[in-house]
Amino acid sequence: VFISEPVSYDRYPALKWCLAVYIICFVLSAAVVVLCVGECTGCLPFPFSRFLSAYSFLAVAMYLTATIIWPVFQFDSRYSNRGSRPAYCSSPGTCAWDKVVAVAVLTALNLLIYLADLAHSARLVFVSGY
């Protein structure tokens, strides 16, 4: 929602990578939820806990790159003219600057959540022996 209007990812391929990270992780997370709710976790040809650990590791790696790339390409003066909040954003409502900041904050929050998920799934696989 925050990156669609105005489009804030089409200026650089690195920002398109961030969009790909958001989409891929969302789709895979939705698939995990569907597998869990549908009680189909045993249908996979490998242990579900190992799948979760591998997915969590992949998501952490991808979100780590997005957490670094998004702010660099959105706020660094070499790539953008958004070094600080513009004066026209002082009126009520959200402006493009607010949306770009929200994406940066939510990206970092998702990284932390996926990191916690990785720690939990790794514990399931390596400590509990599932």
XYZ file of C-alpha atoms in Angstrom:
130
model
C 0.000 0.000 0.000
C 2.763 2.446 0.890
C 4.823 1.841 -2.235
C 2.090 1.936 -4.830
C 0.927 5.547 -4.853
C 3.076 7.349 -5.803
C 5.209 4.536 -7.151
C 8.416 4.644 -5.148
C 10.300 1.609 -6.448
C 10.671 2.126 -10.207
C 13.713 4.405 -10.295
C 16.401 1.797 -9.581
C 16.654 -1.984 -10.022
C 17.710 -2.233 -6.362
C 14.319 -0.853 -5.302
C 12.622 -3.395 -7.560
C 14.590 -6.046 -5.670
C 13.063 -4.735 -2.440
C 9.608 -5.052 -3.968
C 10.448 -8.619 -5.029
C 11.519 -9.390 -1.451
C 8.199 -8.123 -0.091
C 6.181 -10.117 -2.627
C 8.149 -13.374 -2.397
C 8.129 -13.420 1.396
C 4.432 -12.550 1.532
C 3.485 -15.344 -0.887
C 5.646 -17.944 0.862
C 4.327 -16.901 4.282
C 0.760 -17.175 3.014
C 1.568 -20.666 1.694
C 2.951 -21.668 5.117
C -0.227 -20.408 6.798
C -2.403 -22.336 4.324
C -0.363 -25.506 4.913
C -0.724 -25.120 8.681
C -4.422 -24.270 8.666
C -5.183 -27.015 6.165
C -3.167 -29.477 8.251
C -1.122 -30.407 5.186
C 2.317 -29.990 6.747
C 2.904 -33.745 6.498
C 2.314 -33.715 2.734
C 5.760 -32.310 2.021
C 8.492 -34.799 1.026
C 10.716 -33.402 3.795
C 10.145 -32.418 7.439
C 8.067 -29.262 7.734
C 10.265 -27.882 10.523
C 13.301 -28.033 8.237
C 11.318 -26.289 5.515
C 10.402 -23.547 8.001
C 14.021 -23.143 9.054
C 15.224 -22.906 5.458
C 12.476 -20.450 4.574
C 13.182 -18.336 7.656
C 16.882 -18.216 6.792
C 16.083 -17.200 3.211
C 13.609 -14.546 4.406
C 16.122 -13.113 6.895
C 18.793 -12.891 4.201
C 16.396 -11.250 1.744
C 14.956 -8.813 4.284
C 18.451 -7.921 5.477
C 19.287 -6.779 1.953
C 16.008 -4.862 1.665
C 16.548 -3.229 5.067
C 19.850 -1.870 3.794
C 18.921 -1.110 0.179
C 15.573 0.667 0.692
C 16.863 3.504 2.935
C 20.036 3.957 0.884
C 18.167 4.420 -2.391
C 15.325 6.430 -0.854
C 17.161 8.782 1.515
C 20.761 9.098 0.297
C 21.244 12.340 -1.623
C 23.240 10.525 -4.326
C 20.153 8.558 -5.373
C 17.222 10.652 -4.225
C 16.272 14.209 -3.375
C 14.556 13.019 -0.173
C 17.362 13.783 2.262
C 14.905 15.235 4.760
C 11.161 15.660 5.133
C 9.918 18.301 2.656
C 8.129 21.392 3.896
C 4.983 20.587 1.899
C 4.505 17.479 4.047
C 3.560 19.578 7.067
C -0.108 19.659 6.084
C -2.427 16.989 7.546
C -2.458 13.634 5.806
C 0.321 11.466 4.533
C 2.688 12.501 1.802
C 5.139 10.482 -0.275
C 7.897 11.041 2.305
C 5.778 9.516 5.084
C 5.057 6.459 2.948
C 8.722 5.896 2.136
C 9.609 6.172 5.831
C 6.793 3.745 6.707
C 8.201 1.206 4.229
C 11.666 1.548 5.768
C 10.320 1.053 9.298
C 8.081 -1.871 8.324
C 10.949 -3.507 6.445
C 13.111 -3.361 9.563
C 10.216 -4.659 11.670
C 9.688 -7.583 9.284
C 13.404 -8.364 9.461
C 13.171 -8.577 13.250
C 10.091 -10.793 13.072
C 11.703 -13.139 10.544
C 14.851 -13.210 12.708
C 12.781 -14.263 15.728
C 11.057 -16.876 13.559
C 14.449 -18.171 12.406
C 15.608 -18.512 16.007
C 12.414 -20.357 16.943
C 12.471 -22.717 13.937
C 16.179 -23.410 14.344
C 15.483 -24.304 17.957
C 12.762 -26.713 16.816
C 15.082 -28.396 14.333
C 18.385 -28.477 16.193
C 17.436 -28.544 19.876
C 14.148 -30.451 19.962
C 15.182 -32.864 17.219
C 11.948 -32.703 15.220
